[in-house]
XYZ file of C-alpha atoms in Angstrom:
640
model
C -24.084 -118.146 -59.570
C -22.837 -116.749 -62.510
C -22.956 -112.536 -62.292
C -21.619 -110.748 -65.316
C -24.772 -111.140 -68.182
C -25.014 -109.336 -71.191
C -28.220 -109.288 -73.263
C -28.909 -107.373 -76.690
C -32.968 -107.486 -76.027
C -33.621 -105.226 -79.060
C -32.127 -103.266 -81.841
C -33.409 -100.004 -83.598
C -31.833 -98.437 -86.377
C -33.729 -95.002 -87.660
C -33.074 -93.110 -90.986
C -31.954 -89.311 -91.317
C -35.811 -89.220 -92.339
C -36.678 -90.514 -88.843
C -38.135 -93.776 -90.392
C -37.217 -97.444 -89.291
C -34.229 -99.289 -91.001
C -33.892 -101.699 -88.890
C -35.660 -103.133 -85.973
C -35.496 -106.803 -84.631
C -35.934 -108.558 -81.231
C -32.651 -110.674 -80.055
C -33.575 -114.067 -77.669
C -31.563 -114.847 -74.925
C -29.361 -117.764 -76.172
C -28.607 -118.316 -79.764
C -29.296 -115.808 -82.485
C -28.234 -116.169 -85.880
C -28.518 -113.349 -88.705
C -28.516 -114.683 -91.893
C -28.164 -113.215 -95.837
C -26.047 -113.814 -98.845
C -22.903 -111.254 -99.206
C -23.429 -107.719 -99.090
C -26.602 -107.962 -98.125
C -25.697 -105.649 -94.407
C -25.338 -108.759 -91.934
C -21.922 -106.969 -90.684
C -24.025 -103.721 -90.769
C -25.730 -104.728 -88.591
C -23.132 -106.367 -86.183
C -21.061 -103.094 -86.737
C -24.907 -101.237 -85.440
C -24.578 -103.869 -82.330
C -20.942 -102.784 -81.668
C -21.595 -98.854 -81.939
C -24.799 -99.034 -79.820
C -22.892 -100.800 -76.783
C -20.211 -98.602 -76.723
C -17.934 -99.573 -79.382
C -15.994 -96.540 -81.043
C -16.835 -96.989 -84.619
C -16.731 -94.428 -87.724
C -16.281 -96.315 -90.927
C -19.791 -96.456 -91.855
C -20.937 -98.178 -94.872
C -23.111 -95.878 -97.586
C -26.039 -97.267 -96.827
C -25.377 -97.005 -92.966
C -24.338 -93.061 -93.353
C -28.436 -92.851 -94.431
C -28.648 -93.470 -90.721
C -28.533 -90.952 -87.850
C -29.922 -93.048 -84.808
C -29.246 -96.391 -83.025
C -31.314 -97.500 -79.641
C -30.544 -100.584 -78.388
C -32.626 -102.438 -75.006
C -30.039 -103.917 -72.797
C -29.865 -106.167 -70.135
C -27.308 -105.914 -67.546
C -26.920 -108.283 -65.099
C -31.036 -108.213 -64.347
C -31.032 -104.377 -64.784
C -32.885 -103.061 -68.096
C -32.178 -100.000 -69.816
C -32.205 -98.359 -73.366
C -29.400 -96.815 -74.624
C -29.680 -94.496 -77.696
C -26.210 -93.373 -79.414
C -26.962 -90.757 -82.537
C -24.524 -91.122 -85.643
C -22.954 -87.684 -86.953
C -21.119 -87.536 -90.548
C -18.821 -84.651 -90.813
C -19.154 -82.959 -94.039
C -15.636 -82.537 -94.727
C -14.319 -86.025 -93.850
C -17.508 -88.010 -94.482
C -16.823 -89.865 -91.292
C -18.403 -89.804 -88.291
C -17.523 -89.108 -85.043
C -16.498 -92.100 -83.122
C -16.983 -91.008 -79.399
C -20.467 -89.717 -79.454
C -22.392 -89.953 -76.166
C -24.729 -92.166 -75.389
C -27.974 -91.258 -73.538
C -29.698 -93.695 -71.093
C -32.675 -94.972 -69.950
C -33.132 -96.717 -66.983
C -36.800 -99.273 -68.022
C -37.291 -100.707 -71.658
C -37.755 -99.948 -74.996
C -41.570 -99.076 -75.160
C -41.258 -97.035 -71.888
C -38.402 -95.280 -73.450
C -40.770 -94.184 -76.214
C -43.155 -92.539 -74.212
C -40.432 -90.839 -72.014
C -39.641 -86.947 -71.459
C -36.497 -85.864 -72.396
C -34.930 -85.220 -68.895
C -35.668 -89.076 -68.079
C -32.442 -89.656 -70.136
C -29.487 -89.615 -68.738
C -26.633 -88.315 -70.508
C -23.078 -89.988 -70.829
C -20.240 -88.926 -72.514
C -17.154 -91.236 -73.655
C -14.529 -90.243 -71.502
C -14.523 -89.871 -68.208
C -14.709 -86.411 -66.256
C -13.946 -84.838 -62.616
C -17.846 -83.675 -62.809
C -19.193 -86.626 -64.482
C -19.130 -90.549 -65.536
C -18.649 -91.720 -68.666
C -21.192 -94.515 -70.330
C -18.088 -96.915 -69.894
C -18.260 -96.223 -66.205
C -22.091 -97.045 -65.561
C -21.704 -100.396 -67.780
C -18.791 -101.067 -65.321
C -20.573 -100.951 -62.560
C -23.684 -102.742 -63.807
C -21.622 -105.663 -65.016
C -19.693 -105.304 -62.056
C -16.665 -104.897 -63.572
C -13.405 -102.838 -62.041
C -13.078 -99.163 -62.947
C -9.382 -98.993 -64.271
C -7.754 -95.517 -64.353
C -4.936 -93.740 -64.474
C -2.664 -94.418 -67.262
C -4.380 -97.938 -68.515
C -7.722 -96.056 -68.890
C -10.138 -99.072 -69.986
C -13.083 -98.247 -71.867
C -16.131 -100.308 -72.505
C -14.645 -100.174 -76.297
C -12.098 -102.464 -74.673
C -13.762 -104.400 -73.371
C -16.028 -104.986 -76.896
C -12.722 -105.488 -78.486
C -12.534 -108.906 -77.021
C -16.241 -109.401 -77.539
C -16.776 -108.791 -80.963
C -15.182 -110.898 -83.839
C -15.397 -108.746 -87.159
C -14.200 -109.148 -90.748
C -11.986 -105.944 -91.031
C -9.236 -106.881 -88.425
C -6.267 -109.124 -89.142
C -6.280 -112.908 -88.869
C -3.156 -112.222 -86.524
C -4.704 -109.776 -84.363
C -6.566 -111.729 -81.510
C -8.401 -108.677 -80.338
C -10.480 -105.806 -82.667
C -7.629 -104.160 -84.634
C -6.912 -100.860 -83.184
C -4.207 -98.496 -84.770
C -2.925 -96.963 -81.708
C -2.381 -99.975 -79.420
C -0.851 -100.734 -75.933
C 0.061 -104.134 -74.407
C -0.685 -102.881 -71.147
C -3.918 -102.475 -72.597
C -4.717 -105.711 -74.270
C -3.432 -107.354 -70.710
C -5.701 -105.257 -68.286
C -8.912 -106.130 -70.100
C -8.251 -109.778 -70.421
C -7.564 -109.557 -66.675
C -10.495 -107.767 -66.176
C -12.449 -110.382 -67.931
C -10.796 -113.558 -67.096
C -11.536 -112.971 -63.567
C -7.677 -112.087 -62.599
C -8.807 -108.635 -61.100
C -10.712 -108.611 -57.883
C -12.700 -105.491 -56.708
C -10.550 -105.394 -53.264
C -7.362 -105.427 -55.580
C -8.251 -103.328 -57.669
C -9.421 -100.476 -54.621
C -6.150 -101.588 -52.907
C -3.565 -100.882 -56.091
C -5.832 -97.724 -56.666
C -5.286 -96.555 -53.284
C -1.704 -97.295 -53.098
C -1.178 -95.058 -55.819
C -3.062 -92.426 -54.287
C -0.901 -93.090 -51.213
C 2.032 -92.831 -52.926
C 1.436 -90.074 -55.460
C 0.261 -87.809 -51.257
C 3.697 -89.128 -49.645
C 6.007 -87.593 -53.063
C 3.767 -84.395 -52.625
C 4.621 -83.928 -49.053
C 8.205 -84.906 -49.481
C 8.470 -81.992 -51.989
C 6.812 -79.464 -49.650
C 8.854 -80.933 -46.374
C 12.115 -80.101 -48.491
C 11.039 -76.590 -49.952
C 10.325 -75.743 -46.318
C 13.809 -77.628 -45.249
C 15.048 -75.138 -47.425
C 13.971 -72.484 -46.246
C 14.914 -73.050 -42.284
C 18.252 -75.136 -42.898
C 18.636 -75.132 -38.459
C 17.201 -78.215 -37.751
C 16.042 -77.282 -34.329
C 13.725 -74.400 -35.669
C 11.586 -77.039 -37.408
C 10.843 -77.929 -34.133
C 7.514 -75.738 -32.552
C 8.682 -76.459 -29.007
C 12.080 -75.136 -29.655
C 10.483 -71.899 -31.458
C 7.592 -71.287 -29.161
C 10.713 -71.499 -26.139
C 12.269 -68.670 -28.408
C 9.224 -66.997 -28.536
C 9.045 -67.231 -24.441
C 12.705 -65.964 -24.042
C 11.699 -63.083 -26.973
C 8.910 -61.987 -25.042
C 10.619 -61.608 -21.375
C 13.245 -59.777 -23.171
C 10.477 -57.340 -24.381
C 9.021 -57.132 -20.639
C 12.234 -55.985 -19.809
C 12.972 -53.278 -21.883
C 9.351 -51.704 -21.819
C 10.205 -52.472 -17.412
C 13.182 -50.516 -17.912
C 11.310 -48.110 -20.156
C 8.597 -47.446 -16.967
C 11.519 -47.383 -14.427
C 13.178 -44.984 -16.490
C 10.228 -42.600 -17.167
C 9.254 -42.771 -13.634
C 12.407 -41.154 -13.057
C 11.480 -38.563 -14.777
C 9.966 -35.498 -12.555
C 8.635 -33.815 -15.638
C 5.707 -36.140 -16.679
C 3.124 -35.396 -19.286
C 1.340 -37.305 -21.689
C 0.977 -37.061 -25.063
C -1.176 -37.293 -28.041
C 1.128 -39.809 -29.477
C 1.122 -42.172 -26.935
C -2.882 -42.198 -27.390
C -2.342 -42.925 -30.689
C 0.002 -45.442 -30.275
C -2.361 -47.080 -27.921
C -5.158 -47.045 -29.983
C -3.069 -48.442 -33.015
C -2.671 -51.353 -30.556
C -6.061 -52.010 -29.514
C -7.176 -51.793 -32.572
C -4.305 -54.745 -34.165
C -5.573 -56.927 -31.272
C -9.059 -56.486 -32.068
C -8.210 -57.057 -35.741
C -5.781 -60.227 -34.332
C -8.879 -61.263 -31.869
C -11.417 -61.832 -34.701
C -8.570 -63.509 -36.535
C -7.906 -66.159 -34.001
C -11.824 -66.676 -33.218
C -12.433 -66.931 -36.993
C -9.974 -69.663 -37.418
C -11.402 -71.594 -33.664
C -14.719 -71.585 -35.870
C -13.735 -72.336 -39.540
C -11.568 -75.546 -37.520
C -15.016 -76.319 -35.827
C -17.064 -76.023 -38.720
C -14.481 -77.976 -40.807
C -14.682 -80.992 -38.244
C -18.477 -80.547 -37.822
C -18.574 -80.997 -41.957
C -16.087 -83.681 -42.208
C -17.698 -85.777 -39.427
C -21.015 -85.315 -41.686
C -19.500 -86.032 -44.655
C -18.393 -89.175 -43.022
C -21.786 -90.335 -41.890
C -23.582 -89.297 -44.973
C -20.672 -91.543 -47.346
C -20.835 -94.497 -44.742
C -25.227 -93.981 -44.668
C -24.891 -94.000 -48.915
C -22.588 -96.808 -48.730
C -25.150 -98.746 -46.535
C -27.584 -98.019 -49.083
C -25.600 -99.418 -51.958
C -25.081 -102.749 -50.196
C -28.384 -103.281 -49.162
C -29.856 -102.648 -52.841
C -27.059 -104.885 -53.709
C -27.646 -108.003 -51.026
C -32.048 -107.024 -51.820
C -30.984 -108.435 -55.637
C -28.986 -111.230 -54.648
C -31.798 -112.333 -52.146
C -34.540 -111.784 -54.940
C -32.302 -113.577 -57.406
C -31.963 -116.019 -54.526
C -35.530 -117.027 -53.845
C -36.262 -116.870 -57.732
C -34.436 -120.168 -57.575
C -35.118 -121.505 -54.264
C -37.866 -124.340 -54.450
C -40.579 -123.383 -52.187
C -42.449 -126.131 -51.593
C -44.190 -124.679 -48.376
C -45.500 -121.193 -47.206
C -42.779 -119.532 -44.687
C -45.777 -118.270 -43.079
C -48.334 -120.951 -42.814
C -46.193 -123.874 -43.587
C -49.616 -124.635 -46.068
C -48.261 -126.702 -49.075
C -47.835 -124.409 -51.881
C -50.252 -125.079 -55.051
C -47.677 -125.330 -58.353
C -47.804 -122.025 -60.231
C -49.511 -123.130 -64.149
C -47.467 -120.378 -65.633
C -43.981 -118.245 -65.742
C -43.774 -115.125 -64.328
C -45.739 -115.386 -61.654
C -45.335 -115.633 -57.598
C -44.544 -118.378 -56.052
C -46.508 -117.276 -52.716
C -49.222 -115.026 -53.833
C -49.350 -115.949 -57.392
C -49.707 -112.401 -58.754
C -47.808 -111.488 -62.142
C -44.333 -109.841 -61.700
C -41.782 -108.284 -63.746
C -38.505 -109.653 -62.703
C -36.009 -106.783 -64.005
C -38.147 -103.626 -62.756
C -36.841 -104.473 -59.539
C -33.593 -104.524 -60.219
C -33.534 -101.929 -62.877
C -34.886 -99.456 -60.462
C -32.751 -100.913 -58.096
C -29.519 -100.141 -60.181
C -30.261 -96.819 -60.992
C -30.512 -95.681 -57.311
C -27.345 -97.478 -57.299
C -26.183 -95.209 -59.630
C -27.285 -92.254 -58.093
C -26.353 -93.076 -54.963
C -22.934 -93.855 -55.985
C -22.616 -90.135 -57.729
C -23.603 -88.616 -54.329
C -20.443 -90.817 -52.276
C -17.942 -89.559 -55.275
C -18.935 -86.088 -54.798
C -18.835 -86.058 -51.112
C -15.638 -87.867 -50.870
C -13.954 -85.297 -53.519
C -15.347 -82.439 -50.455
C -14.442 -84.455 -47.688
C -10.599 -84.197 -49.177
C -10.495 -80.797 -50.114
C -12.073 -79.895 -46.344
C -9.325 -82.389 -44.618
C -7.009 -80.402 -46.308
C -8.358 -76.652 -44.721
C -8.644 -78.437 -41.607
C -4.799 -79.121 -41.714
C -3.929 -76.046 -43.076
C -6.348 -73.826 -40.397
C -5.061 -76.212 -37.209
C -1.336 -74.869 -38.431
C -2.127 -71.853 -38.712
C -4.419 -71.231 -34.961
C -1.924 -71.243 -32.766
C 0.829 -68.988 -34.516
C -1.923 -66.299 -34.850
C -2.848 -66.993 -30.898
C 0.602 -66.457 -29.892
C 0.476 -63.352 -32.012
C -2.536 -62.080 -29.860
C -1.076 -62.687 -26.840
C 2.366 -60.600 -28.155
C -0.126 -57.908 -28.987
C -2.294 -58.016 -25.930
C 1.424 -57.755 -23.879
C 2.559 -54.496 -25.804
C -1.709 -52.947 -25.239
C -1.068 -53.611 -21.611
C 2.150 -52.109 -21.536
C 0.863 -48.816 -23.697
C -1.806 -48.895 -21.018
C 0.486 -48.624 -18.456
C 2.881 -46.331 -20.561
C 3.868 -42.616 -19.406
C 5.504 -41.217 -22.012
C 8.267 -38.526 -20.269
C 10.700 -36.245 -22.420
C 12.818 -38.828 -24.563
C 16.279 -38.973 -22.726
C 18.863 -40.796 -25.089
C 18.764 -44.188 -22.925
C 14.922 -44.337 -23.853
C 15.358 -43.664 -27.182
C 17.817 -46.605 -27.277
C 15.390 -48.705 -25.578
C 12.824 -48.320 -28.005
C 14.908 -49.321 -30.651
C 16.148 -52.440 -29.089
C 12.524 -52.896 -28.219
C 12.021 -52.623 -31.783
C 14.413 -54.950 -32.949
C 13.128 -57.434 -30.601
C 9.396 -57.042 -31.622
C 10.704 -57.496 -35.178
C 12.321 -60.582 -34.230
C 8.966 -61.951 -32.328
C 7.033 -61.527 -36.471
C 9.820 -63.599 -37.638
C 9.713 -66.367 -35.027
C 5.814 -66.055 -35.198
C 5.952 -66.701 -38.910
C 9.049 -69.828 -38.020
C 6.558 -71.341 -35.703
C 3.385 -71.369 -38.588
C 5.880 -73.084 -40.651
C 7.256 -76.033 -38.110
C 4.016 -76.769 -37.151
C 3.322 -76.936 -40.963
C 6.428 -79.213 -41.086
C 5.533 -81.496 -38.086
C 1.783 -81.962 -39.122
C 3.246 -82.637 -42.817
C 5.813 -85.476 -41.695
C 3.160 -87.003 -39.247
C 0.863 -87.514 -41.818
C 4.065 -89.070 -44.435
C 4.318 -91.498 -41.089
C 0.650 -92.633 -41.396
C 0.656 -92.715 -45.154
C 3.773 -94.924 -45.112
C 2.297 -97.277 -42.729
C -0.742 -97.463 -44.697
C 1.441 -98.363 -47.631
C 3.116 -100.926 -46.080
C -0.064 -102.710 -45.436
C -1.526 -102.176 -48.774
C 1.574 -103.675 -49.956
C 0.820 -107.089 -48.234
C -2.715 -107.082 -48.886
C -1.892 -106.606 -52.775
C 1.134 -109.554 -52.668
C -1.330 -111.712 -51.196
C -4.336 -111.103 -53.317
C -1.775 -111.001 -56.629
C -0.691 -114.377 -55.590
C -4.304 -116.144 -55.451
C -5.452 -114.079 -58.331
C -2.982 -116.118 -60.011
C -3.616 -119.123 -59.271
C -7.379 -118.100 -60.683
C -6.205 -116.927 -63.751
C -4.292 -119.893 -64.254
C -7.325 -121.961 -63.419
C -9.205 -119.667 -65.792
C -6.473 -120.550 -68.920
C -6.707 -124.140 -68.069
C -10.582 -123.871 -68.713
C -10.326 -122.141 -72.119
C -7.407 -124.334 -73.402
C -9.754 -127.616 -73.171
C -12.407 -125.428 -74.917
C -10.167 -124.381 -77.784
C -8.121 -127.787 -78.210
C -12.181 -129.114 -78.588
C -12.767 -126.692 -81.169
C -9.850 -127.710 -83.202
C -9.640 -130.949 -83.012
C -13.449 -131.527 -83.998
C -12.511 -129.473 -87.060
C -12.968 -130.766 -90.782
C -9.827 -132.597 -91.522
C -8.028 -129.490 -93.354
C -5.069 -128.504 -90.960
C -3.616 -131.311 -89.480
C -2.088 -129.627 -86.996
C -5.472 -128.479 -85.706
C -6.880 -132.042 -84.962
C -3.336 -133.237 -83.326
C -2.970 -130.233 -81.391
C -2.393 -131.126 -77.710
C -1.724 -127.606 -76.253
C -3.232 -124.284 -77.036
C -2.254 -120.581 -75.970
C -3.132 -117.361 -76.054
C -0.484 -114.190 -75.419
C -3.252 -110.977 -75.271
C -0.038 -109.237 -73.917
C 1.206 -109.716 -77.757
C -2.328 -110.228 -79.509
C -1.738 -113.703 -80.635
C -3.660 -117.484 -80.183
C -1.126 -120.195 -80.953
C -0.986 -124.304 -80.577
C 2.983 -124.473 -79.750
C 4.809 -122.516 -82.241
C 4.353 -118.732 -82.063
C 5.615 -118.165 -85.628
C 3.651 -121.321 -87.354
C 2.007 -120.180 -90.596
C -1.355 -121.181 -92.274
C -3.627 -120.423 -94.753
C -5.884 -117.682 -94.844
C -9.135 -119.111 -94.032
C -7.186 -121.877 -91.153
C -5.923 -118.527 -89.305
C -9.054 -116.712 -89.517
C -10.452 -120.416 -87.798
C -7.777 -120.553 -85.204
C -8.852 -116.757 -84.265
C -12.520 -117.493 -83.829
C -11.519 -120.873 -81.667
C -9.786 -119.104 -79.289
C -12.656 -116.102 -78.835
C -15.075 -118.717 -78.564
C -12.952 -120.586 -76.431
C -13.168 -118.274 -74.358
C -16.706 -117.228 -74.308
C -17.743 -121.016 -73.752
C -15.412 -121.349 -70.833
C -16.891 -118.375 -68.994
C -20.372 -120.638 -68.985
C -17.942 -122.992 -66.751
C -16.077 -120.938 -64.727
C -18.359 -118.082 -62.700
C -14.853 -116.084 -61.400
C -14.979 -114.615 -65.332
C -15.955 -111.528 -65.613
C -16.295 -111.901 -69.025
C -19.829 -110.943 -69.475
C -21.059 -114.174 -71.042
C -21.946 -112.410 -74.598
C -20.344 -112.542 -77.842
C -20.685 -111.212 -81.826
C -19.121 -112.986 -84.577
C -19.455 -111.569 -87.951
C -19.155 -113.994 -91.389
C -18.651 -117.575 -89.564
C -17.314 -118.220 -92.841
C -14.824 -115.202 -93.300
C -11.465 -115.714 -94.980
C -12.759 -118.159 -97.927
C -13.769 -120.988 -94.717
C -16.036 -123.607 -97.180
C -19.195 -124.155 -96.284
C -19.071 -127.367 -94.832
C -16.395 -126.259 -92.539
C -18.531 -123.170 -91.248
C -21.508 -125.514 -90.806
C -19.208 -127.763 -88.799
C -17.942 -125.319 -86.449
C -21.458 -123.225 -86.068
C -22.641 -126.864 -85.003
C -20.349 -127.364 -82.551
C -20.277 -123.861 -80.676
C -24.127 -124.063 -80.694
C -23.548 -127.563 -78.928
C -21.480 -126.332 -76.463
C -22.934 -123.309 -75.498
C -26.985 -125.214 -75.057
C -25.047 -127.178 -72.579
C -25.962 -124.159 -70.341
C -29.496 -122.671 -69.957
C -30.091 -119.751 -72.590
C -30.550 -117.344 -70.146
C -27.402 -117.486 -68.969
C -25.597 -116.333 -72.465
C -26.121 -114.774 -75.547
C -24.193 -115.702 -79.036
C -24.819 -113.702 -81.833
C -23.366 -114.656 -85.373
C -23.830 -113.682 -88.882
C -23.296 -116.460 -91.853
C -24.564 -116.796 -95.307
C -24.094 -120.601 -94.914
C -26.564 -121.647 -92.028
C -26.467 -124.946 -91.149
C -29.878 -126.572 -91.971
C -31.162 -127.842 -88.437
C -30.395 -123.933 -86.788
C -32.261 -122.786 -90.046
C -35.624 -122.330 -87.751
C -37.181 -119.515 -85.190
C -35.602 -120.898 -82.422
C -32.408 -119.325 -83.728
C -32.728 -117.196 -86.130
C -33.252 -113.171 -86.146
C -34.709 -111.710 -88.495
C -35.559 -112.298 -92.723
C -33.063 -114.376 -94.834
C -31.391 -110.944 -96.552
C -30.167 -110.866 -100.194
C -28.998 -107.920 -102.421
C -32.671 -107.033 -103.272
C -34.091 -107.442 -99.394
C -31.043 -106.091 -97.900
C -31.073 -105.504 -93.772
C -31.620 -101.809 -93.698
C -34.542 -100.660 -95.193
C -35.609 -96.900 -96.290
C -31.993 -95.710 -97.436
């Protein structure tokens, strides 16, 4: 079954006066625009472009008469409107090229009638807070996500969907100044089926594996550092100092009693009070701090166990909205013949659209629209919680390092309130004195090791986790080799496909490159932007390069209708079949054989849209065409 569809349903252009220039119904299947030169067919395929994404700014005059563009979509069963506003700047007379696009999730009369907060905004690029329009196409088409520094856009993905007249014959993709290979490479992957979702999560997560382990490195050697005796990164040795610090504090403050019991003058005084209280009150203080942190660690693992359930309850969700289409997409095609209930032969229905069991009308994409917007929403809810499940993992390991310096703190403190309870202060006698300085010291000693402890049990928890994160590398590191190596072997079965398609194409072409009819081989480099038969540096004319360029885009749009791994989303938009000074005859030649190919499929599994001024006669009728015949006087775009 093939999965990735793309459907232009309908097209709206409206002038800065709010009044209609434009507004046509596309077909599933073939659609051909048609119009002498300079009449706005590439207007319109340059509207097309802009209203699915495509960053676009160098508007035609009449076009700059234009401030709005709504276009109803359908993405893989799911139907929404998408409305994209165009801006001129006053100073550059160009307009802005990233403007967002808002959404509606139903079609293009409902979208009409619909409040403002039913549309869902969506900016260009992505966000912390927010998706971009590029991410909820992704994930309708079911396309891969791809971030980090090869950041693909659904403008990238156009790029290999749209033919137009202002790129170079060299340049296999739509021209873009600031260019990467990387770039070209990930989409065609993306589209030729090379990437596979679990790949894709497993070389995301590697990164994210590997960008936590060089974090904790760095904060394992600042606190290496910082305690260069190897033993005191260990808590066992430093709570066994803490042990030996405290008995040598019971033994001075012994020796202090023993001494002052000595003593036949006794007295208290107000400053042992005070020192007692001063005591009492730290431990109180150091109490509440240790019971805090018990309950911020409980309430951290009462929130993360939460979060855990609510992501794995949302994820449920998503796959059971997700298998609910597939079965509904399932049974569309499944030839009842009987009732599952009855077993009652089933009458034959006189008329699409209806039920095959109860014979009621139905609307096959409200379903799944509604469908994929909760998938949307639902999928919002897991990034959010996921972001707050990472930030409270992170308190949780910070707070469970911290608890149990701060207890051994309260039990220092609790030692010296029992001692000051005990304590009878007696006239200071120069061994007491020293005493209490040593006891000092000592004391002094037991903040330091306190503070040693927090940080080794810092340390340990740190290079436990690098262990985990390592091993978890290690098998994400298999998992990827192995998936690389059959994704492979796809995309190589993928090239195979859309060489046969493309050495078709040529070879069936007008006898004006002989090359082109004895080609045997065909290739295509999107790492370096070129299509080629066997040499990369072969030269031809004008219009015979601008011929070998469309071949291999449709190439590869007619070999996605073969092979269902593609991602490619079975939709493409040629502008000018006869760009580049093609004759004619040639253009008619080639539009006849693409539109032979491509009805070797059912119609509602593709959409090919194409402007020409030379239609060939037997497409010249309404089972093709879109729209008037446009000339200089009935040009495409009215009211401007």
């Amino acid at each position: 079954m093939i999965r990735n569809n793309l459907f232009l349903n309908r097209l709206a252009v409206y002038t800065q006066k709010n009044e209609i220039a434009y507004d046509e119904k596309f077909h599933k299947g073939i659609n051909i625009i048609r119009g002498d030169n300079s009449s706005g067919k590439s207007t319109i395929t340059q509207f097309i472009f802009y209203a699915l994404g495509g960053s676009f700014n160098d508007w035609v005059k009449e076009a700059k008469f234009c401030s709005l563009v709504i276009a109803e979509v359908e993405m893989n069963g799911a139907i929404l409107v998408l409305k994209r506003e165009i801006n001129i700047s006053e100073h550059t007379n160009k307009a802005n090229p990233i403007e967002p696009i808002y959404i509606y999730w139903g079609s293009f009369e409902d979208s009409q009638k619909a409040a403002s907060n039913e549309w869902n905004k969506f900016g260009y690029n992505t966000t912390l807070e927010k998706k971009s329009f590029s991410n909820v196409f992704f994930e309708n088409l079911d396309i891969p996500i791809v971030k980090g520094e090869n950041n693909i856009t659904f403008h990238q993905i156009l790029r290999l969907l749209y033919v137009d007249q202002d790129s170079p014959t060299s340049s296999l993709f739509f021209y873009e100044q600031f260019d990467t290979q990387l770039t070209r490479e990930t989409v065609a992957d993306l589209l030729l089926g090379a990437y596979s979702q679990t790949l894709y999560e497993s070389r995301q997560r590697i990164l994210e594996v590997r960008d936590e382990i060089d974090d904790i490195r760095k904060e394992v050697k600042v606190i290496k550092q910082y305690i260069p005796n190897e033993l005191d990164l260990y808590p066992a040795h430093i709570i066994t100092k803490i042990e030996n610090k405290e008995k040598e504090i019971a033994s001075f403050e012994d020796e202090l009693l023993r001494y002052k019991d000595e003593n036949k003058t006794v007295r208290y005084t107000k400053t042992a009070k005070l020192e007692f209280e001063k005591l009492n009150e730290e431990s109180l203080v150091q109490r509440e701090r240790v019971n805090s942190l018990e309950n911020s660690i409980q309430l951290l693992k009462n929130e993360i166990d939460d979060s855990k359930y609510f992501i794995s309850v949302l994820e449920d969700k998503i796959k059971a909205i997700r298998n609910s289409i597939l079965t509904r997409e399932f049974l569309e095609e499944y030839p009842l013949e009987y009732c599952p209930e009855c077993l009652t032969k089933l009458h034959k229905i006189e008329s699409e659209g209806k039920c095959k069991l109860c014979k009621e009308v139905v609307d096959s994409s409200t379903g799944i629209t509604q469908a994929r917007k909760i998938e949307q929403e639902l999928s919002f809810q897991i990034k959010e919680s996921k972001s707050l499940m990472v930030l409270r993992e992170r308190k949780l390991l910070e707070a469970n390092s911290s608890y149990e310096a701060e207890k051994l703190k309260l039990t220092a403190l609790q030692s010296r309130v029992n001692a000051a309870l005990k304590d009878v202060k007696s006239y200071r006698e120069e061994r007491i004195d020293s005493l209490y300085v040593e006891k000092g010291f000592a004391e002094g000693e037991m903040l330091q090791l306190n503070t040693l402890l927090e940080r080794a049990q810092l340390f340990q928890s740190l290079l436990s986790r690098q262990r985990e994160l390592e091993d978890e590398e290690k098998r994400l590191q298999v998992l990827i080799d192995g998936l690389t190596s059959t994704q492979e072997a796809k995309k190589k079965e993928t090239n195979q496909t859309i060489e046969k398609k493309a050495l078709y194409l040529l070879n069936n072409d007008l006898r004006r490159q002989e090359d082109f009819i004895a080609a045997k081989e065909f290739n295509i480099d999107y790492r370096n932007n070129i299509a080629f038969i066997s040499d990369k540096d072969a030269k031809y004319s004008a219009s015979s390069n601008f011929y070998l360029k469309t071949t291999a885009r449709f190439a590869i749009f007619l070999a996605s209708l073969e092979n269902n791994q593609m991602r490619y989303p079975r939709f493409i938009l040629c502008d000018n079949m006869e760009d580049k000074g093609i004759e004619e005859k040639r253009a008619q030649n080639f539009q006849r054989i693409v539109v032979t190919e491509a009805e070797k499929h059912s119609s509602n599994t593709y959409q090919m849209i194409f402007t020409t001024s030379f239609i060939a006669p037997e497409l010249n009728n309404e089972k093709y065409v879109v729209g008037e015949y446009y000339s200089k006087d009935k040009p495409s775009l009215k009211n401007v």
